[in-house]
Amino acid sequence: MAKAAVQFSCTHCGYVAGRWFGKCPGCSEFGTLLEEAVPKLKAAKSGGGTAKPLLRLVDVQVEEAARIPTGVPELDRVLGGGLVPASLVLVGGEPGVGKSTLLLTALQLMSADRRTLLITGEESVAQVKLRAERLGGAANVEILAETELETVCDTLVAERPDVCVIDSVQTLYSAELGSAPGSVAQVREAAGRLLRVAKENGVATILVGHVTKDGTVAGPRVLEHLVDCVLQFEGDRYREHRVLRAVKNRFGSTNEIGVFEMTGAGLIGVPDPSEVFGRTHDGEAGAAVACALEGTRPMLLEVQALVAQSDLAMPRRVATGVDPKRLAMIVAVLARHAGIGLGQADVFVNVAGGVRIDEPGADVAIALAIASAAKRLPVKAGLAAFGEIGLTGRLRPATQADRRLEECTKLGVATVVAPSGTVSRGKIAVAQAETLRDAIKAGLDAARAEN
Ligand SMILES: Nc1ncnc2c1ncn2[C@@H]1O[C@H](COP(=O)(O)OP(=O)(O)OP(=O)(O)O)[C@@H](O)[C@H]1O
Ligand SMILES: [Mg+2]
């Protein structure tokens, strides 16, 4: 009997090889190559196709594709103003973060005036019904418990709902391929076919994807290239705030975030996160308020720092919600240009509410929190900070300073420490700082030393 043909494909980058490697030759990741059956390809016929007439872009007719409001304002914001008809969206997130809850809520709200379908491969119909009842009923949402890819595609073609959620893409299985559900080949095939069905039949499709331990959406990168939009649902399972972030969006900005709070009755949008995350306790050393920009939305966030004497040869730099490389850079600039040496100290930095700051505009506030912890001096009451720190210790102007100042004014901040050149337009006071040393001097309250 002939030996079944197998190949090894990388779960990380989709690289395919004839034999197993410990390290993927494509992306240099270790232990990511998995065995699977070689997909049977039909022999390509040469010259079998027919040439088609070409169009110039000027002649292309565009039907104004009105976006579908999902009914969840925070989700709409991240999608760039609603769901685009016939688009394919991938929602990733850790187990239990609330993907199914969010999407069921959205389906329920959209079902008022549209046909919505939930294809569940992970939970039984009864389980979904229980959740729906907890969320306040989703009577009009149609549901199908199915994992066979062909059946799912045929159903979509026959029923043509406006919106379809598939929970999850890893459970879909095509018997033609012969490899296990969730394998690279299966996920790639499922996404490819669903993409075609979605575009041809005008079904806006949302795929739920699992996340691997390093935080990327499981399945090959190919999946992320295929879909129109990749949303990442983040946040600690053990804390109630969740952040939805666009990683890729063909129809909008990728910097937008949506903030939710998980409650017994489902996920509730937090329209004003600054109110929740941007408060410090007056007189406490080691906390500063950053005014960071997330997409078009300025947000006040509390940054906490702890500086503790270390016995380790290499003191620790632990960052939660801040890029560790950025933290190392800020610690180095503090030592070199602001006279705050931390060579013998562990430094821990944490951003409130499990939010992640990717933006350099938060540098000054992070430095201020560390300086405050190191010197045991609290930051002045009612003070926020923004600005990027350069390697020479000079502050660089942050983008969209006006919007940041506006948000600070709204939240009742009295003074803002910002790079020089930032001009206040309202009644808020701006303490302009040329260098990091100036910013720390302007930010710390020297009169109130902590014991
Ligand atoms: N009765 C409840 N009260 C409060 N929160 C609840 C309740 N039931 C579930 N939750 C929250 O909902 C979360 C599960 O949400 P959900 O099933 O939508 O997650 P998921 O991202 O779809 O997970 P998975 O990847 O396992 O499918 C739980 O972790 C919990 O925080
Ligand atoms: Mg789920």
Coordinates of C-alpha atoms and ligand atoms in Angstrom, one line a residue:
M1 CA 0.0 0.0 0.0
A2 CA 1.3 3.4 -0.8
K3 CA 2.4 5.5 2.2
A4 CA 0.0 8.5 2.8
A5 CA 1.7 11.7 1.7
V6 CA 2.3 14.1 4.6
Q7 CA 3.8 17.5 4.9
F8 CA 4.8 19.7 7.8
S9 CA 3.4 23.2 8.0
C10 CA 4.3 26.0 10.4
T11 CA 1.4 27.2 12.6
H12 CA 3.1 30.6 12.9
C13 CA 3.9 31.6 9.3
G14 CA 2.3 28.9 7.1
Y15 CA 5.7 27.7 5.8
V16 CA 5.4 24.2 4.3
A17 CA 8.2 21.6 4.2
G18 CA 8.6 18.0 3.3
R19 CA 10.3 17.0 6.5
W20 CA 10.1 18.1 10.1
F21 CA 12.4 20.9 11.5
G22 CA 12.7 22.0 15.1
K23 CA 13.2 25.6 13.9
C24 CA 10.9 26.8 11.1
P25 CA 13.1 27.9 8.1
G26 CA 10.4 30.5 7.3
C27 CA 10.0 32.5 10.5
S28 CA 12.7 31.0 12.8
E29 CA 10.2 30.0 15.5
F30 CA 10.9 26.8 17.4
G31 CA 8.5 23.8 17.6
T32 CA 5.8 25.2 15.3
L33 CA 5.9 22.7 12.5
L34 CA 3.1 20.2 12.6
E35 CA 2.4 17.2 10.4
E36 CA -0.6 17.1 8.2
A37 CA -1.9 15.3 5.1
V38 CA -0.9 16.9 1.8
P39 CA -4.0 18.5 0.4
K40 CA -5.1 17.0 -2.9
L41 CA -4.9 19.6 -5.6
K42 CA -6.7 19.2 -8.9
A43 CA -4.2 19.3 -11.8
A44 CA -4.2 22.8 -13.3
K45 CA -5.3 22.9 -16.9
S46 CA -3.3 25.2 -19.0
G47 CA -5.2 27.4 -21.4
G48 CA -8.5 26.3 -19.9
G49 CA -9.6 29.8 -18.8
T50 CA -11.2 32.5 -20.8
A51 CA -9.8 36.0 -21.1
K52 CA -12.1 38.6 -19.6
P53 CA -12.6 42.3 -20.7
L54 CA -10.8 44.8 -18.5
L55 CA -12.3 47.9 -16.8
R56 CA -10.8 51.2 -16.1
L57 CA -11.3 52.3 -12.5
V58 CA -13.2 55.4 -13.7
D59 CA -15.9 53.1 -15.2
V60 CA -16.3 51.0 -12.0
Q61 CA -19.7 51.5 -10.5
V62 CA -19.7 51.7 -6.7
E63 CA -22.8 50.9 -4.9
E64 CA -22.7 53.0 -1.7
A65 CA -22.1 50.3 0.8
A66 CA -23.8 51.5 3.9
R67 CA -22.2 50.2 7.0
I68 CA -24.2 48.0 9.3
P69 CA -24.3 49.5 12.8
T70 CA -23.7 46.7 15.2
G71 CA -25.7 48.4 18.0
V72 CA -22.6 48.2 20.2
P73 CA -21.0 51.7 19.9
E74 CA -17.6 50.6 21.1
L75 CA -17.5 47.8 18.5
D76 CA -18.6 50.2 15.8
R77 CA -15.8 52.5 16.7
V78 CA -13.2 49.8 16.4
L79 CA -14.6 48.6 13.1
G80 CA -14.3 52.2 11.8
G81 CA -18.0 53.1 11.9
G82 CA -19.9 49.8 11.7
L83 CA -19.6 46.5 9.9
V84 CA -19.0 46.7 6.1
P85 CA -21.4 44.4 4.2
A86 CA -19.8 41.3 2.7
S87 CA -16.6 41.8 4.7
L88 CA -14.8 39.2 6.7
V89 CA -13.8 40.1 10.2
L90 CA -11.6 38.0 12.5
V91 CA -12.0 38.4 16.3
G92 CA -9.3 36.9 18.4
G93 CA -8.9 36.7 22.1
E94 CA -7.9 34.5 25.0
P95 CA -10.3 31.9 26.3
G96 CA -13.0 33.3 28.4
V97 CA -12.3 36.9 27.6
G98 CA -15.8 37.4 26.3
K99 CA -15.7 36.9 22.5
S100 CA -18.9 34.9 22.3
T101 CA -20.7 37.3 24.7
L102 CA -19.8 40.4 22.7
L103 CA -20.8 38.9 19.4
L104 CA -24.0 37.5 20.7
T105 CA -24.9 40.9 22.1
A106 CA -24.1 42.5 18.7
L107 CA -26.2 39.8 16.8
Q108 CA -29.1 40.4 19.2
L109 CA -29.1 44.1 18.5
M110 CA -28.6 43.7 14.8
S111 CA -31.4 41.1 14.6
A112 CA -34.0 43.8 15.1
D113 CA -33.9 44.9 11.4
R114 CA -31.6 42.3 9.8
R115 CA -31.2 38.6 9.3
T116 CA -28.5 37.4 11.7
L117 CA -27.1 33.9 12.0
L118 CA -24.9 32.3 14.6
I119 CA -23.0 29.2 13.6
T120 CA -21.7 27.6 16.8
G121 CA -19.2 24.8 16.7
E122 CA -18.0 25.1 20.3
E123 CA -21.2 25.3 22.3
S124 CA -24.5 23.5 22.0
V125 CA -27.6 25.4 21.0
A126 CA -28.9 25.0 24.5
Q127 CA -25.7 26.6 26.0
V128 CA -26.1 29.6 23.6
K129 CA -29.7 29.9 24.6
L130 CA -28.7 30.1 28.3
R131 CA -26.2 32.8 27.6
A132 CA -28.7 34.7 25.4
E133 CA -31.2 34.6 28.3
R134 CA -28.5 36.1 30.6
L135 CA -27.9 38.8 28.1
G136 CA -31.5 39.7 27.9
G137 CA -32.9 37.4 25.1
A138 CA -31.9 37.1 21.5
A139 CA -35.2 35.8 20.2
N140 CA -34.6 36.7 16.5
V141 CA -31.1 35.4 16.1
E142 CA -31.0 32.3 14.0
I143 CA -28.7 29.5 15.1
L144 CA -27.0 26.5 13.6
A145 CA -24.7 24.0 15.4
E146 CA -22.4 22.8 12.7
T147 CA -18.7 22.1 12.2
E148 CA -18.6 20.7 8.7
L149 CA -17.3 23.4 6.4
E150 CA -19.2 22.3 3.3
T151 CA -22.5 22.4 5.2
V152 CA -21.8 25.8 6.6
C153 CA -20.9 27.3 3.2
D154 CA -24.0 25.8 1.5
T155 CA -26.2 27.1 4.3
L156 CA -24.8 30.6 3.9
V157 CA -25.4 30.4 0.1
A158 CA -29.0 29.2 0.6
E159 CA -30.0 31.5 3.4
R160 CA -27.9 34.6 2.7
P161 CA -28.2 36.3 6.1
D162 CA -26.9 39.8 6.4
V163 CA -24.6 39.0 9.2
C164 CA -23.1 35.7 10.3
V165 CA -20.9 34.9 13.2
I166 CA -18.8 31.7 13.2
D167 CA -17.7 30.6 16.7
S168 CA -15.0 29.5 16.1
V169 CA -13.1 29.1 12.8
Q170 CA -10.9 26.5 14.5
T171 CA -13.8 24.0 14.9
L172 CA -14.6 24.0 11.2
Y173 CA -13.7 20.8 9.4
S174 CA -13.5 19.9 5.8
A175 CA -13.5 16.1 5.2
E176 CA -11.7 16.6 1.9
L177 CA -8.5 17.7 3.6
G178 CA -8.1 14.8 6.0
S179 CA -6.1 16.8 8.6
A180 CA -7.5 17.5 12.1
P181 CA -9.8 20.4 12.8
G182 CA -7.9 23.5 13.9
S183 CA -4.8 22.5 11.9
V184 CA -3.2 25.0 9.6
A185 CA -4.5 23.5 6.5
Q186 CA -8.1 23.3 7.8
V187 CA -8.2 26.9 9.1
R188 CA -6.7 28.2 5.9
E189 CA -9.1 26.3 3.8
A190 CA -12.1 27.4 5.9
A191 CA -11.2 31.0 5.9
G192 CA -10.5 31.0 2.1
R193 CA -13.9 29.4 1.3
L194 CA -15.8 31.6 3.7
L195 CA -14.2 34.6 2.2
R196 CA -15.5 33.6 -1.2
V197 CA -18.9 32.8 0.1
A198 CA -19.1 36.1 2.1
K199 CA -18.1 38.2 -0.9
E200 CA -20.3 36.5 -3.4
N201 CA -23.4 36.4 -1.3
G202 CA -23.1 39.6 0.6
V203 CA -22.8 38.1 4.0
A204 CA -20.8 40.1 6.5
T205 CA -19.0 37.3 8.3
I206 CA -17.3 37.5 11.7
L207 CA -14.9 34.6 12.5
V208 CA -13.9 33.9 16.1
G209 CA -10.3 32.8 16.4
H210 CA -8.4 31.4 19.3
V211 CA -5.3 33.0 20.5
T212 CA -2.0 31.1 21.1
K213 CA 0.0 31.6 24.3
D214 CA 2.1 34.3 22.8
G215 CA -1.0 36.3 22.0
T216 CA -1.3 36.0 18.3
V217 CA -4.4 34.7 16.6
A218 CA -3.9 31.0 16.2
G219 CA -3.6 29.6 12.7
P220 CA -1.2 30.8 10.1
R221 CA -0.5 34.4 9.4
V222 CA -2.3 33.6 6.1
L223 CA -5.5 34.0 8.0
E224 CA -4.7 37.5 8.9
H225 CA -3.9 38.4 5.3
L226 CA -7.1 36.9 4.0
V227 CA -9.6 38.8 6.2
D228 CA -10.5 42.4 5.9
C229 CA -10.3 43.2 9.6
V230 CA -8.5 41.6 12.6
L231 CA -9.8 42.6 16.0
Q232 CA -8.0 41.6 19.2
F233 CA -10.0 41.3 22.4
E234 CA -7.7 41.8 25.3
G235 CA -7.8 42.3 29.0
D236 CA -7.4 40.2 32.0
R237 CA -9.9 37.4 32.5
Y238 CA -9.7 38.1 36.2
R239 CA -10.5 41.8 35.9
E240 CA -13.6 43.3 34.6
H241 CA -12.3 45.6 32.0
R242 CA -11.7 44.4 28.4
V243 CA -10.2 46.3 25.5
L244 CA -11.1 45.6 21.9
R245 CA -8.4 46.7 19.5
A246 CA -8.1 46.7 15.7
V247 CA -4.9 45.0 14.6
K248 CA -5.7 45.3 10.9
N249 CA -8.6 47.2 9.3
R250 CA -9.1 47.6 5.5
F251 CA -11.9 50.1 6.2
G252 CA -10.7 52.2 9.0
S253 CA -8.0 53.2 11.5
T254 CA -6.2 50.5 13.3
N255 CA -5.5 52.6 16.4
E256 CA -9.1 52.7 17.7
I257 CA -9.9 50.9 20.9
G258 CA -13.2 50.0 22.5
V259 CA -13.4 49.6 26.3
F260 CA -15.9 47.2 27.9
E261 CA -16.8 46.1 31.4
M262 CA -17.8 42.5 31.9
T263 CA -20.9 42.2 34.1
G264 CA -23.4 39.5 34.9
A265 CA -25.6 40.9 32.2
G266 CA -22.9 40.9 29.5
L267 CA -20.4 43.3 28.3
I268 CA -21.2 47.0 28.8
G269 CA -19.3 49.6 26.8
V270 CA -17.3 52.2 28.8
P271 CA -17.8 55.4 26.7
D272 CA -15.5 57.5 29.0
P273 CA -12.5 55.3 30.0
S274 CA -10.6 58.4 31.3
E275 CA -13.1 58.6 34.1
V276 CA -12.3 55.1 35.1
F277 CA -8.6 54.7 34.5
G278 CA -7.3 58.3 34.8
R279 CA -7.6 58.9 38.6
T280 CA -4.7 58.7 41.1
H281 CA -4.9 59.0 44.8
D282 CA -3.7 62.4 45.9
G283 CA -0.3 62.4 47.7
E284 CA 0.7 58.9 46.7
A285 CA 4.2 58.5 45.4
G286 CA 4.7 56.4 42.3
A287 CA 1.6 57.2 40.3
A288 CA 1.2 59.7 37.4
V289 CA -1.5 60.3 34.9
A290 CA -0.7 59.9 31.2
C291 CA -2.7 61.5 28.5
A292 CA -2.2 58.9 25.7
L293 CA -3.8 58.9 22.3
E294 CA -5.5 55.7 21.2
G295 CA -6.4 56.3 17.5
T296 CA -8.5 59.3 17.5
R297 CA -9.4 59.1 21.1
P298 CA -7.3 60.7 23.8
M299 CA -7.4 58.8 27.1
L300 CA -6.2 59.5 30.6
L301 CA -4.5 56.5 32.2
E302 CA -3.0 56.1 35.6
V303 CA 0.6 54.8 35.4
Q304 CA 2.0 53.2 38.6
A305 CA 5.6 52.5 39.3
L306 CA 7.4 50.8 42.1
V307 CA 11.2 51.2 42.6
A308 CA 12.6 48.7 45.1
Q309 CA 16.1 47.9 46.3
S310 CA 17.3 44.8 44.4
D311 CA 19.7 42.1 45.4
L312 CA 19.9 40.7 41.9
A313 CA 23.0 41.2 39.7
M314 CA 20.6 42.2 36.9
P315 CA 17.8 44.2 38.5
R316 CA 14.4 43.5 37.1
R317 CA 12.4 45.8 34.8
V318 CA 8.8 44.5 34.8
A319 CA 6.3 46.2 32.6
T320 CA 2.5 45.5 32.4
G321 CA 0.8 47.5 29.7
V322 CA 4.0 49.2 28.6
D323 CA 6.5 47.9 26.0
P324 CA 9.5 46.5 28.0
K325 CA 11.9 48.0 25.5
R326 CA 10.4 51.4 25.9
L327 CA 10.6 51.0 29.7
A328 CA 14.3 50.0 29.5
M329 CA 14.9 53.1 27.4
I330 CA 13.1 55.4 29.8
V331 CA 15.0 54.0 32.8
A332 CA 18.3 54.6 30.9
V333 CA 17.4 58.2 30.0
L334 CA 16.3 58.8 33.6
A335 CA 19.8 57.6 34.8
R336 CA 21.8 59.5 32.2
H337 CA 19.9 62.7 31.8
A338 CA 17.8 63.2 34.9
G339 CA 20.2 62.0 37.6
I340 CA 17.9 59.2 38.7
G341 CA 20.2 56.1 38.8
L342 CA 18.2 52.8 39.1
G343 CA 21.1 50.4 38.6
Q344 CA 20.6 48.8 42.0
A345 CA 16.8 48.8 41.9
D346 CA 14.0 46.7 40.5
V347 CA 11.5 48.8 38.5
F348 CA 7.9 47.7 38.1
V349 CA 5.5 49.7 35.9
N350 CA 1.8 49.0 35.6
V351 CA -1.0 50.7 33.6
A352 CA -4.4 50.9 35.2
G353 CA -7.2 48.6 34.1
G354 CA -5.2 46.2 32.0
V355 CA -4.9 48.8 29.2
R356 CA -1.8 48.7 27.0
I357 CA -0.1 51.9 26.0
D358 CA 1.7 51.6 22.6
E359 CA 2.1 55.3 22.1
P360 CA 5.4 57.2 22.8
G361 CA 3.3 60.2 24.0
A362 CA 3.0 58.4 27.3
D363 CA 6.8 58.4 27.9
V364 CA 6.8 61.5 30.2
A365 CA 4.1 60.2 32.5
I366 CA 5.9 56.8 32.8
A367 CA 9.2 58.6 33.6
L368 CA 7.3 60.8 36.1
A369 CA 5.8 57.8 37.9
I370 CA 9.2 56.1 38.1
A371 CA 10.9 59.4 39.3
S372 CA 8.1 59.8 41.8
A373 CA 8.6 56.3 43.2
A374 CA 12.4 56.6 43.2
K375 CA 12.5 60.0 45.0
R376 CA 9.4 59.2 47.2
L377 CA 7.8 62.4 46.2
P378 CA 4.2 62.4 45.0
V379 CA 3.2 64.0 41.7
K380 CA 1.5 67.4 42.1
A381 CA -2.3 67.1 42.6
G382 CA -4.5 67.3 39.5
L383 CA -1.5 66.9 37.1
A384 CA -1.3 65.0 33.9
A385 CA 1.6 64.6 31.4
F386 CA 2.3 63.8 27.8
G387 CA 5.2 63.9 25.4
E388 CA 7.8 61.6 23.9
I389 CA 11.3 61.3 25.4
G390 CA 14.2 61.4 23.0
L391 CA 17.5 59.5 23.8
T392 CA 19.2 62.8 24.5
G393 CA 16.8 63.6 27.3
R394 CA 15.0 66.3 25.3
L395 CA 11.3 66.0 25.0
R396 CA 9.7 65.7 21.6
P397 CA 6.3 67.2 20.8
A398 CA 3.5 64.7 20.9
T399 CA 0.9 64.5 18.1
Q400 CA -2.5 66.1 18.4
A401 CA -1.7 68.1 21.5
D402 CA -5.0 70.0 21.3
R403 CA -7.1 66.9 21.6
R404 CA -5.1 65.7 24.6
L405 CA -5.5 69.1 26.3
E406 CA -9.2 69.0 25.6
E407 CA -9.6 65.6 27.2
C408 CA -7.6 66.8 30.2
T409 CA -9.8 69.9 30.6
K410 CA -12.9 67.7 30.4
L411 CA -11.6 65.6 33.3
G412 CA -10.8 68.6 35.4
V413 CA -7.0 68.3 35.2
A414 CA -5.4 71.6 36.5
T415 CA -1.9 71.4 35.0
V416 CA -0.4 69.5 32.1
V417 CA 3.3 68.9 31.8
A418 CA 4.0 68.9 28.1
P419 CA 7.0 69.5 25.7
S420 CA 7.8 73.1 25.0
G421 CA 5.8 74.5 22.1
T422 CA 2.5 73.1 23.5
V423 CA 0.2 76.0 23.9
S424 CA -2.9 76.0 26.1
R425 CA -6.1 77.1 24.4
G426 CA -8.4 76.9 27.4
K427 CA -8.1 77.6 31.0
I428 CA -5.9 74.6 31.6
A429 CA -2.3 75.5 32.6
V430 CA 0.6 74.0 30.6
A431 CA 3.9 73.6 32.2
Q432 CA 6.3 73.5 29.2
A433 CA 9.4 71.4 29.7
E434 CA 12.4 71.4 27.4
T435 CA 14.0 68.3 28.9
L436 CA 13.0 65.3 31.0
R437 CA 14.8 66.9 34.0
D438 CA 12.5 70.0 33.6
A439 CA 9.4 67.8 33.3
I440 CA 10.3 66.0 36.5
K441 CA 10.9 69.2 38.3
A442 CA 7.6 70.6 37.1
G443 CA 5.7 67.4 37.9
L444 CA 6.9 66.4 41.4
D445 CA 5.6 68.0 44.5
A446 CA 8.9 68.6 46.4
A447 CA 7.0 70.0 49.4
R448 CA 5.3 66.7 50.2
A449 CA 8.0 64.0 50.7
E450 CA 6.7 60.6 51.7
N451 CA 8.3 58.8 54.6
Ligands
LIG1 N1 -23.1 34.9 35.2 C1 -22.0 35.6 34.9 N2 -21.7 36.7 35.5 C2 -20.6 37.4 35.2 N3 -19.8 37.1 34.3 C3 -20.0 36.0 33.6 C4 -21.1 35.2 33.8 N4 -21.0 34.2 33.0 C5 -19.9 34.3 32.2 N5 -19.3 35.5 32.6 C6 -18.1 36.0 32.0 O1 -18.0 35.7 30.6 C7 -16.8 35.1 30.3 C8 -17.0 34.0 29.3 O2 -17.3 34.7 28.1 P1 -17.3 34.1 26.7 O3 -17.9 32.7 26.8 O4 -18.0 35.0 25.8 O5 -15.8 34.0 26.4 P2 -15.1 33.5 25.0 O6 -14.1 34.5 24.7 O7 -16.1 33.2 24.0 O8 -14.4 32.2 25.5 P3 -14.0 30.9 24.7 O9 -12.8 31.2 24.0 O10 -13.8 29.9 25.7 O11 -15.2 30.6 23.8 C9 -16.3 34.5 31.6 O12 -14.9 34.4 31.7 C10 -16.9 35.4 32.6 O13 -16.0 36.5 32.8
MG2 MG -16.7 31.4 23.1

